[in-house]
């Protein structure tokens, strides 16, 4: 597509300075100076006359919002690998391209999965509280005790890029990797991990479970009372994917009963307005969705989103085009 002058781009959240500088040089940009989260009405208003939007997971691009966008908008580039906040079929129906930012956040997110795994298993949360609250009054051989990580079995739900990066790190702890996926990975990607063609088969082995799959209609609520019951008693669950893959009632009940020894969560359904019961739940290590939150990674995500926009406005197919199929 050839356009007179610079394309007009609406950037819904504040991005790192290097990314905003690049956008300012190449686009007629509408930035969000104070980084507030915009209502659907404000998003539609600011999108008027824009050729594209650079959005994040804080903007719910559902069918109603997409339907209300001006006809000038031809592309929605999301600053995230996940695109469950975008109704891709609705965008396609309006001829709007959608792109995401895979690869560049794989390592940072896998690092946080390991942080959660270790933090939950070894009681980093209660340990830190003891130090800060001055309730650490003496050392004892039998209190407080966490759970061994080294040599244990780790089930990975969603053995894609991030799941494989989690497996690579966990091998450093001599963990035995198990995974469930629709189709088995080739041996060079499997790296000795045990493939399970059923979720039940993998969960039965999962002394630790790392959730790394996308949130889709098939995976929403997949970890629930029934599937948690398939896990060994005293297992540890960590989630760096999306909160809605886990049923909160079931997870909280399992941690309270000891069915799960601990849980480490970086993502929550409805975040940041999380289920209030998590705030006082023991044996949990909780983080505020920081999987990709390093300066280097957030910069790379922004650059990747702009690469996609540049390609689109140069009339090429963006490298990270997302399709409904
Ligand atoms: C982002 C993420 O921080 O990329 C994703 O899917 O979950 C996070 O890394 C967030 O979604 C920002 O849009």
Coordinates of C-alpha atoms and ligand atoms in Angstrom, one line a residue:
X1 CA 0.0 0.0 0.0
X2 CA 1.4 3.4 -0.9
X3 CA 0.4 6.3 1.3
X4 CA 1.1 9.9 1.0
X5 CA 3.3 11.1 3.9
X6 CA 3.8 9.1 7.1
X7 CA 1.2 6.6 8.2
X8 CA -0.7 7.8 11.3
X9 CA -0.1 5.4 14.2
X10 CA -2.0 5.3 17.6
X11 CA 0.2 3.9 20.4
X12 CA -2.1 3.0 23.2
X13 CA 0.4 2.8 26.1
X14 CA 3.8 4.4 26.9
X15 CA 6.7 2.4 25.4
X16 CA 10.4 2.5 26.1
X17 CA 12.0 5.7 24.8
X18 CA 14.0 4.0 22.0
X19 CA 10.8 2.5 20.6
X20 CA 8.9 5.8 20.9
X21 CA 11.8 7.6 19.2
X22 CA 11.7 5.2 16.3
X23 CA 8.0 5.5 16.0
X24 CA 8.1 9.3 16.1
X25 CA 10.7 9.3 13.3
X26 CA 8.7 7.1 11.0
X27 CA 5.0 7.8 11.8
X28 CA 2.7 10.6 12.6
X29 CA 2.3 9.3 16.1
X30 CA -0.5 9.6 18.7
X31 CA 1.2 8.7 22.0
X32 CA -0.3 8.1 25.4
X33 CA 1.8 10.6 27.4
X34 CA 0.6 9.8 30.9
X35 CA 0.2 6.1 30.1
X36 CA -3.4 5.8 31.4
X37 CA -5.5 2.9 30.4
X38 CA -8.1 4.1 28.0
X39 CA -11.8 3.2 27.9
X40 CA -13.1 1.7 24.6
X41 CA -14.7 5.1 23.8
X42 CA -11.4 6.8 24.2
X43 CA -9.6 4.2 22.1
X44 CA -12.1 4.7 19.3
X45 CA -11.8 8.5 19.6
X46 CA -8.0 8.5 19.5
X47 CA -8.0 6.0 16.6
X48 CA -9.9 8.5 14.3
X49 CA -7.9 9.1 11.2
X50 CA -5.2 6.5 12.2
X51 CA -3.9 3.9 9.8
X52 CA -2.7 1.5 12.5
X53 CA -2.7 0.9 16.2
X54 CA 0.0 -0.4 18.5
X55 CA -1.8 -2.0 21.4
X56 CA -0.9 -4.0 24.5
X57 CA -2.8 -6.6 26.5
X58 CA -4.4 -3.9 28.6
X59 CA -6.7 -3.0 25.7
X60 CA -9.5 -5.5 25.1
X61 CA -9.9 -5.5 21.3
X62 CA -13.1 -7.4 21.3
X63 CA -15.6 -7.5 18.4
X64 CA -17.4 -4.5 19.7
X65 CA -14.3 -2.3 19.9
X66 CA -13.0 -3.6 16.5
X67 CA -16.4 -2.9 15.0
X68 CA -16.3 0.7 16.3
X69 CA -12.8 1.5 14.9
X70 CA -12.7 3.9 12.0
X71 CA -12.3 2.3 8.6
X72 CA -8.9 4.0 8.3
X73 CA -7.3 1.5 10.7
X74 CA -5.7 -1.3 8.7
X75 CA -3.4 -3.0 11.3
X76 CA -3.4 -3.8 15.0
X77 CA 0.1 -4.6 16.2
X78 CA 0.1 -6.0 19.7
X79 CA 3.0 -5.5 22.0
X80 CA 2.8 -9.1 23.3
X81 CA 3.1 -12.7 22.2
X82 CA -0.4 -13.5 23.5
X83 CA -3.3 -12.2 21.5
X84 CA -6.2 -13.5 23.5
X85 CA -7.2 -9.8 24.0
X86 CA -7.8 -9.4 20.3
X87 CA -10.8 -10.9 18.4
X88 CA -8.7 -11.9 15.4
X89 CA -11.7 -13.2 13.3
X90 CA -13.5 -9.8 13.9
X91 CA -10.4 -8.0 12.8
X92 CA -10.0 -10.2 9.7
X93 CA -13.7 -9.6 8.9
X94 CA -12.9 -5.9 8.8
X95 CA -9.7 -6.4 6.7
X96 CA -7.5 -5.4 9.7
X97 CA -4.2 -7.2 10.0
X98 CA -3.1 -8.4 13.4
X99 CA 0.6 -9.0 14.5
X100 CA 2.2 -10.1 17.7
X101 CA 5.8 -10.2 19.2
X102 CA 7.0 -13.7 19.6
X103 CA 10.6 -14.9 20.3
X104 CA 11.9 -11.7 21.9
X105 CA 10.3 -12.4 25.2
X106 CA 10.9 -16.1 25.4
X107 CA 14.0 -16.0 27.6
X108 CA 12.7 -13.4 30.0
X109 CA 9.5 -15.2 30.5
X110 CA 11.1 -18.6 31.0
X111 CA 13.4 -17.0 33.6
X112 CA 10.4 -15.9 35.5
X113 CA 8.9 -19.4 35.3
X114 CA 12.0 -20.7 37.0
X115 CA 11.9 -17.8 39.5
X116 CA 8.3 -18.9 40.4
X117 CA 9.2 -22.5 40.5
X118 CA 12.0 -22.0 42.9
X119 CA 10.2 -19.3 44.8
X120 CA 7.1 -21.4 45.3
X121 CA 9.0 -24.6 46.2
X122 CA 11.4 -23.0 48.6
X123 CA 9.0 -20.6 50.3
X124 CA 10.6 -17.3 49.0
X125 CA 7.5 -15.4 49.9
X126 CA 7.1 -16.6 53.5
X127 CA 10.9 -16.5 53.9
X128 CA 11.2 -12.9 52.9
X129 CA 8.2 -12.0 55.1
X130 CA 9.9 -13.6 58.1
X131 CA 13.0 -11.5 57.5
X132 CA 11.1 -8.2 56.9
X133 CA 8.5 -8.7 59.7
X134 CA 11.2 -9.8 62.2
X135 CA 9.4 -13.1 62.8
X136 CA 12.7 -14.9 62.0
X137 CA 13.7 -15.3 65.6
X138 CA 15.8 -18.5 65.5
X139 CA 17.1 -21.1 63.1
X140 CA 15.6 -24.6 63.5
X141 CA 16.4 -28.0 61.7
X142 CA 12.8 -28.7 61.0
X143 CA 11.2 -25.3 60.5
X144 CA 10.5 -23.8 58.0
X145 CA 10.9 -26.4 55.3
X146 CA 10.4 -26.1 51.5
X147 CA 10.4 -28.7 48.8
X148 CA 13.2 -30.1 46.7
X149 CA 13.4 -29.1 43.1
X150 CA 16.5 -30.9 41.9
X151 CA 15.8 -34.2 40.1
X152 CA 12.0 -33.8 40.3
X153 CA 9.5 -34.3 37.5
X154 CA 8.4 -31.2 35.7
X155 CA 5.3 -31.2 33.4
X156 CA 5.1 -28.5 30.8
X157 CA 1.7 -27.6 29.5
X158 CA 2.3 -25.9 26.1
X159 CA 5.8 -27.0 24.9
X160 CA 6.2 -24.1 22.4
X161 CA 9.0 -21.6 22.4
X162 CA 8.6 -20.5 26.1
X163 CA 7.8 -24.1 27.3
X164 CA 11.0 -25.3 25.6
X165 CA 13.0 -22.5 27.2
X166 CA 11.6 -23.5 30.6
X167 CA 12.6 -27.1 29.9
X168 CA 16.2 -26.0 29.0
X169 CA 16.5 -24.2 32.3
X170 CA 14.9 -26.9 34.3
X171 CA 17.4 -29.5 32.9
X172 CA 20.0 -27.5 34.8
X173 CA 18.3 -28.6 37.9
X174 CA 18.3 -32.2 36.7
X175 CA 14.5 -32.1 36.4
X176 CA 12.9 -34.8 34.2
X177 CA 10.7 -33.0 31.7
X178 CA 7.3 -34.3 30.7
X179 CA 5.1 -32.5 28.2
X180 CA 1.6 -32.6 26.6
X181 CA 1.0 -31.2 23.2
X182 CA -1.2 -32.0 20.3
X183 CA 1.7 -33.4 18.3
X184 CA 5.0 -34.7 19.4
X185 CA 8.1 -32.5 18.9
X186 CA 11.0 -33.6 16.8
X187 CA 13.8 -35.1 18.8
X188 CA 16.1 -32.1 18.5
X189 CA 13.4 -29.9 20.2
X190 CA 12.2 -32.6 22.6
X191 CA 15.8 -33.0 24.1
X192 CA 14.8 -36.2 25.9
X193 CA 11.5 -34.8 27.3
X194 CA 8.8 -37.4 27.7
X195 CA 5.8 -36.8 25.4
X196 CA 2.3 -37.5 26.7
X197 CA -0.6 -37.6 24.2
X198 CA -3.1 -37.0 27.0
X199 CA -3.2 -34.2 29.6
X200 CA -4.0 -36.8 32.2
X201 CA -0.9 -38.8 31.4
X202 CA 1.3 -35.7 31.8
X203 CA -0.4 -34.4 34.9
X204 CA -0.1 -37.8 36.6
X205 CA 3.7 -37.3 36.4
X206 CA 3.8 -33.6 37.2
X207 CA 5.4 -33.1 40.6
X208 CA 5.9 -29.6 39.2
X209 CA 3.6 -28.1 36.5
X210 CA 4.5 -25.1 34.4
X211 CA 1.7 -23.6 32.4
X212 CA 3.1 -22.1 29.2
X213 CA 0.2 -22.5 26.7
X214 CA -1.8 -19.8 25.1
X215 CA -5.2 -18.8 26.4
X216 CA -7.7 -20.2 23.9
X217 CA -11.3 -21.5 24.2
X218 CA -9.7 -25.0 24.6
X219 CA -7.3 -24.0 27.4
X220 CA -9.5 -21.6 29.4
X221 CA -10.2 -23.3 32.8
X222 CA -8.3 -26.4 31.7
X223 CA -6.6 -26.5 35.1
X224 CA -9.5 -27.1 37.4
X225 CA -10.6 -29.3 40.2
X226 CA -10.8 -32.4 38.0
X227 CA -7.4 -31.9 36.4
X228 CA -5.6 -30.8 39.6
X229 CA -6.8 -34.1 41.1
X230 CA -4.8 -35.9 38.5
X231 CA -1.6 -34.4 39.8
X232 CA 0.5 -36.1 42.5
X233 CA -0.2 -35.0 46.0
X234 CA 2.0 -32.1 47.1
X235 CA 2.7 -30.9 43.6
X236 CA 3.8 -27.3 42.8
X237 CA 2.0 -25.3 40.0
X238 CA 3.5 -22.3 38.3
X239 CA 1.8 -20.1 35.7
X240 CA 3.5 -17.5 33.5
X241 CA 0.9 -17.8 30.6
X242 CA -2.6 -16.5 31.4
X243 CA -4.6 -16.5 34.6
X244 CA -7.8 -17.8 32.9
X245 CA -6.2 -21.1 32.1
X246 CA -6.5 -21.9 35.8
X247 CA -9.8 -22.1 37.7
X248 CA -9.2 -19.9 40.8
X249 CA -11.6 -21.7 43.1
X250 CA -9.9 -25.0 42.3
X251 CA -6.4 -23.7 42.7
X252 CA -7.1 -21.9 46.0
X253 CA -8.9 -25.0 47.4
X254 CA -6.0 -27.2 46.3
X255 CA -3.4 -25.0 48.0
X256 CA -5.5 -24.7 51.1
X257 CA -6.0 -28.4 51.4
X258 CA -2.3 -29.2 50.7
X259 CA -3.2 -31.2 47.5
X260 CA -0.8 -28.7 46.0
X261 CA 2.2 -27.9 48.2
X262 CA 2.6 -24.4 46.6
X263 CA 1.8 -22.3 43.6
X264 CA 3.8 -19.6 41.8
X265 CA 1.7 -17.1 39.8
X266 CA 2.8 -14.3 37.5
X267 CA -0.6 -14.0 35.8
X268 CA -4.2 -13.9 37.2
X269 CA -7.7 -13.9 35.8
X270 CA -9.0 -10.4 35.8
X271 CA -5.6 -8.9 36.7
X272 CA -4.8 -6.6 38.4
X273 CA -8.2 -7.0 40.1
X274 CA -7.3 -10.5 41.2
X275 CA -9.3 -12.9 43.3
X276 CA -8.9 -11.4 46.8
X277 CA -8.3 -14.8 48.4
X278 CA -4.8 -14.9 46.8
X279 CA -3.6 -12.0 48.9
X280 CA -3.7 -14.0 52.1
X281 CA -3.2 -17.5 50.7
X282 CA -0.2 -19.2 52.2
X283 CA 2.4 -21.2 50.1
X284 CA 2.1 -19.0 47.1
X285 CA 4.7 -16.8 45.4
X286 CA 2.9 -14.1 43.5
X287 CA 4.3 -11.6 41.0
X288 CA 2.5 -8.8 39.0
X289 CA 2.8 -10.1 35.4
X290 CA 6.5 -9.4 35.0
X291 CA 7.3 -12.2 32.6
X292 CA 8.7 -9.9 29.9
X293 CA 9.4 -7.0 32.2
X294 CA 13.1 -6.2 31.6
X295 CA 14.2 -3.1 29.8
X296 CA 16.0 -5.1 27.1
X297 CA 13.0 -7.3 26.5
X298 CA 10.4 -4.6 26.5
X299 CA 12.5 -2.6 24.1
X300 CA 12.9 -5.7 21.8
X301 CA 9.1 -6.2 21.9
X302 CA 8.5 -2.7 20.9
X303 CA 11.0 -2.9 18.1
X304 CA 9.4 -6.1 16.9
X305 CA 6.0 -4.5 16.9
X306 CA 7.4 -1.6 14.8
X307 CA 9.2 -4.1 12.4
X308 CA 5.7 -5.5 11.8
X309 CA 4.1 -2.1 11.2
X310 CA 7.0 -1.0 8.9
X311 CA 6.6 -4.1 6.8
X312 CA 2.9 -3.7 6.6
X313 CA 3.0 0.0 5.5
X314 CA 5.8 -0.9 3.0
X315 CA 3.3 -3.3 1.4
X316 CA 4.9 -6.4 2.7
X317 CA 3.5 -9.3 4.8
X318 CA 4.6 -8.6 8.4
X319 CA 6.8 -11.3 9.9
X320 CA 4.4 -11.9 12.8
X321 CA 1.1 -11.9 11.1
X322 CA -1.6 -13.6 13.2
X323 CA -4.4 -15.4 11.5
X324 CA -7.7 -16.8 12.9
X325 CA -7.1 -20.2 11.3
Ligands
LIG1 C1 3.3 -8.6 28.2 C2 2.6 -11.1 27.9 O1 3.9 -7.9 29.2 O2 3.5 -11.0 25.7 C3 2.6 -11.4 26.4 O3 1.7 -12.1 26.0 O4 1.9 -11.6 28.6 C4 3.5 -10.1 28.5 O5 4.8 -10.4 28.2 C5 1.9 -8.1 28.1 O6 1.0 -8.9 27.5 C6 2.0 -6.7 27.5 O7 1.1 -6.5 26.4

